[in-house]
GROMACS .gro file of C-alpha atoms in nm:
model
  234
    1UNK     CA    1   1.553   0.597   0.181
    2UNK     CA    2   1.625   0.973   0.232
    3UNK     CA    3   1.788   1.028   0.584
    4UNK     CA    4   1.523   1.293   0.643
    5UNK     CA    5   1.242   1.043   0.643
    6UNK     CA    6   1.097   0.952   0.945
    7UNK     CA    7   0.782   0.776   1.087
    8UNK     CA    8   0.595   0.850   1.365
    9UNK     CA    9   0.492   0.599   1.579
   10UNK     CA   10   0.230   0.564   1.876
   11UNK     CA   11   0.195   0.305   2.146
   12UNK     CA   12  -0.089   0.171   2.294
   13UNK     CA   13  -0.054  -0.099   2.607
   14UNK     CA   14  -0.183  -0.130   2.938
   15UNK     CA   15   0.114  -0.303   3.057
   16UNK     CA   16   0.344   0.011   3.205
   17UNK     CA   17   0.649  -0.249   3.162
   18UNK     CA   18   0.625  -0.352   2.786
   19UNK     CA   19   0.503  -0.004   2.700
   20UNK     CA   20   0.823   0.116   2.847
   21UNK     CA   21   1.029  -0.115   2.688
   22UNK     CA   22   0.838  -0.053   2.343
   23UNK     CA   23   0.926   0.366   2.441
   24UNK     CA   24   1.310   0.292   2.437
   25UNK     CA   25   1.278   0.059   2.128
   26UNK     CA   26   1.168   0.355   1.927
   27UNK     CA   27   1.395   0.630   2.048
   28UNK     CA   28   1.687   0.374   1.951
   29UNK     CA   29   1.655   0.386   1.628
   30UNK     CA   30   1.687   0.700   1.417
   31UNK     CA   31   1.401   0.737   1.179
   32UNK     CA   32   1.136   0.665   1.421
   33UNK     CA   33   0.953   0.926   1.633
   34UNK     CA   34   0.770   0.877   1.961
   35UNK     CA   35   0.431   1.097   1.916
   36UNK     CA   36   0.261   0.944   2.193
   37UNK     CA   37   0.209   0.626   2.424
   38UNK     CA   38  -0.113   0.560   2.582
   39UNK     CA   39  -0.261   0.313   2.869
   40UNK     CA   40  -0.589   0.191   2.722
   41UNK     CA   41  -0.725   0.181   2.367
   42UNK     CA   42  -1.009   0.444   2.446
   43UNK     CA   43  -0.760   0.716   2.498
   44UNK     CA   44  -0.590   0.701   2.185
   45UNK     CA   45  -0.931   0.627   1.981
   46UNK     CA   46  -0.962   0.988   2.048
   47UNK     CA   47  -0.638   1.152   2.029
   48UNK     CA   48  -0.494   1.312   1.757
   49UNK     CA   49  -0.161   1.153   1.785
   50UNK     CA   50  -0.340   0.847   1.682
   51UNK     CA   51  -0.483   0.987   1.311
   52UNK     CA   52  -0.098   1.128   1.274
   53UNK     CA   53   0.062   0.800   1.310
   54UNK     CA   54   0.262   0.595   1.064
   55UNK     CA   55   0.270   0.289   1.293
   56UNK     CA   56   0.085   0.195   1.572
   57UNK     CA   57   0.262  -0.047   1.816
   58UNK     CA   58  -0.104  -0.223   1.993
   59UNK     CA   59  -0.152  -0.432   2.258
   60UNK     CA   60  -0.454  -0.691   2.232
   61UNK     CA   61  -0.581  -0.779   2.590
   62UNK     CA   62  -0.682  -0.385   2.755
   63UNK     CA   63  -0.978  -0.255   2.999
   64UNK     CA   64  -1.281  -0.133   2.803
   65UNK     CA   65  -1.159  -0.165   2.458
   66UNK     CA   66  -0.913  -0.464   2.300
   67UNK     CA   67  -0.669  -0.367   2.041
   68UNK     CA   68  -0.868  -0.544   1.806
   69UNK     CA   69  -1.206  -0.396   1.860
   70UNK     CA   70  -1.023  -0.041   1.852
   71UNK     CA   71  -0.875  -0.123   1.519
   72UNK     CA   72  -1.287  -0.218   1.404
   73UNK     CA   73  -1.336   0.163   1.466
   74UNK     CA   74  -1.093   0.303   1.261
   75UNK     CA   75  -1.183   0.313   0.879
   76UNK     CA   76  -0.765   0.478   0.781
   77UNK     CA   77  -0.568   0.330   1.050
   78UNK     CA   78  -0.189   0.372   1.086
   79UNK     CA   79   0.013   0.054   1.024
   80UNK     CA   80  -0.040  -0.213   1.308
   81UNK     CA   81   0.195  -0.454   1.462
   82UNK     CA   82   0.057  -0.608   1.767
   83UNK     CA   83   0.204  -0.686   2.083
   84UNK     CA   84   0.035  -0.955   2.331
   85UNK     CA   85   0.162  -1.217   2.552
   86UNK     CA   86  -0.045  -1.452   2.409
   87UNK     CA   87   0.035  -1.649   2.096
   88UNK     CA   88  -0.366  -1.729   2.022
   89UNK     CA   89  -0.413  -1.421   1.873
   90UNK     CA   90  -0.161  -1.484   1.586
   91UNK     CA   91  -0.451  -1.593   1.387
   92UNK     CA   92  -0.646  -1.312   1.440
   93UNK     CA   93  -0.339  -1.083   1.366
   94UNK     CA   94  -0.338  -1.155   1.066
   95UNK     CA   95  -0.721  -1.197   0.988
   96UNK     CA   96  -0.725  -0.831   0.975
   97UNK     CA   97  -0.494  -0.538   0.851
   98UNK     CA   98  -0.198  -0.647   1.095
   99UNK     CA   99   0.173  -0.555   0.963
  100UNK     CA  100   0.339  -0.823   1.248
  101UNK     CA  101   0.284  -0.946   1.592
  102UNK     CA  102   0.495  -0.924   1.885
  103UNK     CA  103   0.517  -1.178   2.155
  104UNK     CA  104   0.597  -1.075   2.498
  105UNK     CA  105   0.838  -1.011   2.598
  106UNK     CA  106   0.953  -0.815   2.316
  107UNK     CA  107   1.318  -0.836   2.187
  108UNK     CA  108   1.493  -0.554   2.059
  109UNK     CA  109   1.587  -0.778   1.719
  110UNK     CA  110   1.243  -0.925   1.692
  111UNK     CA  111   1.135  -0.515   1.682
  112UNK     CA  112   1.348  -0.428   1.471
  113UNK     CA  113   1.247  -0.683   1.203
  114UNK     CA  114   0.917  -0.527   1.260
  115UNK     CA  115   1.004  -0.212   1.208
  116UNK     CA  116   1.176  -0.318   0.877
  117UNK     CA  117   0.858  -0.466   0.780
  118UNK     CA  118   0.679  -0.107   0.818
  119UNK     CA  119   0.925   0.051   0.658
  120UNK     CA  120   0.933  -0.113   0.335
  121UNK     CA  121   0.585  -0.079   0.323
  122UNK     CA  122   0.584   0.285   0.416
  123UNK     CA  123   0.859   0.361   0.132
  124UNK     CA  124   0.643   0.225  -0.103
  125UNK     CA  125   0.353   0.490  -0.027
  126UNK     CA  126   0.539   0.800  -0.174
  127UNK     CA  127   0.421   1.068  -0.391
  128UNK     CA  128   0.426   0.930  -0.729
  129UNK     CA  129   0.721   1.064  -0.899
  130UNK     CA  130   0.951   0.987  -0.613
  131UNK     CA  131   0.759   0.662  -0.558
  132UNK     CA  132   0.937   0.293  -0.653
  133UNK     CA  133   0.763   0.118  -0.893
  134UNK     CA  134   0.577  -0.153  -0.658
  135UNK     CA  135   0.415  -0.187  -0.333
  136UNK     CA  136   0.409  -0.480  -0.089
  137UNK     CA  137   0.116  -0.632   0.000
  138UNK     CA  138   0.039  -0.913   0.306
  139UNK     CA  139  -0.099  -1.282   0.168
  140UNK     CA  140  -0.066  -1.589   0.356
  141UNK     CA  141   0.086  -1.412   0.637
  142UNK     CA  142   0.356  -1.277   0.435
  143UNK     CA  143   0.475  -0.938   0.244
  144UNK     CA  144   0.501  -0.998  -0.126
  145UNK     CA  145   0.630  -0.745  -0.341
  146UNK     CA  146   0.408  -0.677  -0.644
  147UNK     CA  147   0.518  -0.452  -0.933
  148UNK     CA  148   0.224  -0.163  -1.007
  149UNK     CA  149   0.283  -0.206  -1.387
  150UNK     CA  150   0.143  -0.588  -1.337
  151UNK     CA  151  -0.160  -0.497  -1.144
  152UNK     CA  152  -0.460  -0.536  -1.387
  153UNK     CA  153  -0.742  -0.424  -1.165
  154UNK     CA  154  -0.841  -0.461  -0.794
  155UNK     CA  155  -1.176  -0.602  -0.710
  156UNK     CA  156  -1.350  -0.553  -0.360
  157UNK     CA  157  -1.475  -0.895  -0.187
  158UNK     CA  158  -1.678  -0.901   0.144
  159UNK     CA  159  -1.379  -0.804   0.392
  160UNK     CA  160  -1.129  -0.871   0.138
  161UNK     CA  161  -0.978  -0.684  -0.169
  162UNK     CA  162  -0.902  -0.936  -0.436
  163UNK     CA  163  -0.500  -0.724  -0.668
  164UNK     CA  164  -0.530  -0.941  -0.951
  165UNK     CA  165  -0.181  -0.954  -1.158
  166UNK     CA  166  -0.177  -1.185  -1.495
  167UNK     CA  167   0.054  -1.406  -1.261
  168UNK     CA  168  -0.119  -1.449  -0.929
  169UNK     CA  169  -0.419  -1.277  -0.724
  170UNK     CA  170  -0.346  -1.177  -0.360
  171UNK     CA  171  -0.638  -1.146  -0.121
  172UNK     CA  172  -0.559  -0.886   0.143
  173UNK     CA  173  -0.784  -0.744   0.450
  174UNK     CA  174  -0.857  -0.334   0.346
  175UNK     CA  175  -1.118  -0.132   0.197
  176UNK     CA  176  -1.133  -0.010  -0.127
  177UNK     CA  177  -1.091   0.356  -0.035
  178UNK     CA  178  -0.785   0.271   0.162
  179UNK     CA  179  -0.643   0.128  -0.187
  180UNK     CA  180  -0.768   0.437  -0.390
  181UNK     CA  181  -0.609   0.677  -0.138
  182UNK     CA  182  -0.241   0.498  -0.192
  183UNK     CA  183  -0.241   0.453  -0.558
  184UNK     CA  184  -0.149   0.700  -0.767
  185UNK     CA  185  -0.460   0.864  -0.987
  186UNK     CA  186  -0.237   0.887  -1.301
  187UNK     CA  187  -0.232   0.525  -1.315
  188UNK     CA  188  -0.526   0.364  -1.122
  189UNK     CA  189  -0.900   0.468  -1.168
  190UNK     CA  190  -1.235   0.403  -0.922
  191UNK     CA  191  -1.447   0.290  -1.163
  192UNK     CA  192  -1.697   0.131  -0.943
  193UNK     CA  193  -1.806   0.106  -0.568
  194UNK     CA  194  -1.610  -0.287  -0.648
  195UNK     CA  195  -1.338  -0.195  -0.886
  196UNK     CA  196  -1.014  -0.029  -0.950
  197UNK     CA  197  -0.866  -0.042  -1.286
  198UNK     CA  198  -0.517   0.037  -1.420
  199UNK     CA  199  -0.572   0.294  -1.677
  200UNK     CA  200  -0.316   0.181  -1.915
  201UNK     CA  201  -0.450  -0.194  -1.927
  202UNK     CA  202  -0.802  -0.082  -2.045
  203UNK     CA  203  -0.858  -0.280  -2.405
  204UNK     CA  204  -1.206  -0.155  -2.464
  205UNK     CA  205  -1.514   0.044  -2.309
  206UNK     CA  206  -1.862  -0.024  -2.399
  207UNK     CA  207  -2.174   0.003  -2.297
  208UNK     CA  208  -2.110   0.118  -1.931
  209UNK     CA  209  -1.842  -0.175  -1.899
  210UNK     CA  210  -1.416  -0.233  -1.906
  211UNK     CA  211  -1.258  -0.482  -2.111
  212UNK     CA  212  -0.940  -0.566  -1.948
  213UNK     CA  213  -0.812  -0.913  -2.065
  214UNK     CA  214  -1.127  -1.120  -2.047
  215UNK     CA  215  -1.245  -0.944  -1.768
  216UNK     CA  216  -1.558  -0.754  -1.788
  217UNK     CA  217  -1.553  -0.460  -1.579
  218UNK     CA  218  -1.850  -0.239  -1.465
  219UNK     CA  219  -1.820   0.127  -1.463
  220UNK     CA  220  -2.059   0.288  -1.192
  221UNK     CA  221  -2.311   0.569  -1.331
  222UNK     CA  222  -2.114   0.808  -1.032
  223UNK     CA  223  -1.814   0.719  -1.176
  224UNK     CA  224  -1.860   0.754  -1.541
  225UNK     CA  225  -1.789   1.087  -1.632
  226UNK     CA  226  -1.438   1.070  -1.429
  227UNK     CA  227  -1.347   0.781  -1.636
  228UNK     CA  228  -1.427   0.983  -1.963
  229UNK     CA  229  -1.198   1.300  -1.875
  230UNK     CA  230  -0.920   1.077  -1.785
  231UNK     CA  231  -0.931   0.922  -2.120
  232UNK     CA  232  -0.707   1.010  -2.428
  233UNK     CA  233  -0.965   1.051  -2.643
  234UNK     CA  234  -0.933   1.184  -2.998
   0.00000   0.00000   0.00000
């Protein structure tokens, strides 16, 4: 990682103690930075600290608005580790787009393996070109590393987003323009309201649909003529 990367973080907890510990967590180590901390969800919905964030450190249980019914407003949230005192919501963190959890009170060595957990996913969202060659993704409650040259195409299911690899399939909670956003355009292609392709694993296009494999892919009348200019066509 270069040493002038940094991430900015913001906190969010009603608790003035564990928001103040979480405060001199971050200014300990060197490649975060503090933006902002706030006392109840409803003022950071609306700041713009919040939309500048890398990493959002949340508490669950505040006045108003929970941590998890802010995160149901945001359609491109920051990266979310939660931080409760109650070990119930564990499930629920990671129901949804949740990095980690935090049980109070927080240690500064439980953070920090947090914080490593952002990280590598953070590193793995650079311009492509100075980008790795994977990304991690959470299944099961863990963060699997997944090479982009395996990914085949990425399907959109109810809540879920269904990476499908010739090896395994990993179900994670995001949307599908969250995904499109992060990958690179070189390589990956919307080629449906439901479907992402990798543009190097397309076998064969006919009659408004992708051959990839076995799979049969539509391609979307709005996203049609995209597809064609992308193509290397003779």
């Amino acid at each position: 990682m270069p040493e002038s990367t940094t991430y900015s973080c913001v906190i969010v907890d009603d608790d003035a103690v564990a928001r103040t510990v979480i405060e001199h967590f971050v200014t300990d180590v060197p490649d975060l930075n503090l933006l902002a901390s706030f006392e109840t969800a409803t003022a950071a919905i609306s700041s713009t600290e919040l939309g500048n964030a890398d990493i959002v450190f949340l508490d669950v249980e505040m006045p108003r608005m929970t941590g998890l019914e802010m995160l149901e407003t945001m359609e491109n949230a920051p990266l979310v580790v939660l931080v409760t005192s109650k070990t119930e919501y564990a499930v629920d963190a990671f129901g949804i787009d949740v990095v980690d959890y935090l049980l109070k009170p927080v240690t500064f060595a439980r953070f920090l393996k947090s914080v490593n957990r952002c990280r590598s996913i953070l590193e793995s969202r650079i311009d492509p070109g100075d980008a790795p060659d994977h990304v991690f993704v959470k299944s099961d409650g863990r963060l699997m590393k997944v090479q982009l040259a395996d990914i085949e195409w990425i399907e959109a299911q109810r809540d879920y987003v269904l990476i499908h690899t010739p090896s395994q399939d990993f179900f994670i909670h995001s949307t599908m323009k969250r995904l499109s956003d992060r990958l690179s355009e070189t390589e990956f292609a919307r080629v449906h309201r439901s479907f992402i392709v990798r543009m190097d694993k397309i076998e064969d296009i006919e009659d408004g649909s992708i051959l990839i494999g076995k799979k049969v892919i539509p391609v979307g009348a709005s996203y049609k003529d995209d597809l064609m200019n992308r193509l290397n066509l003779l």
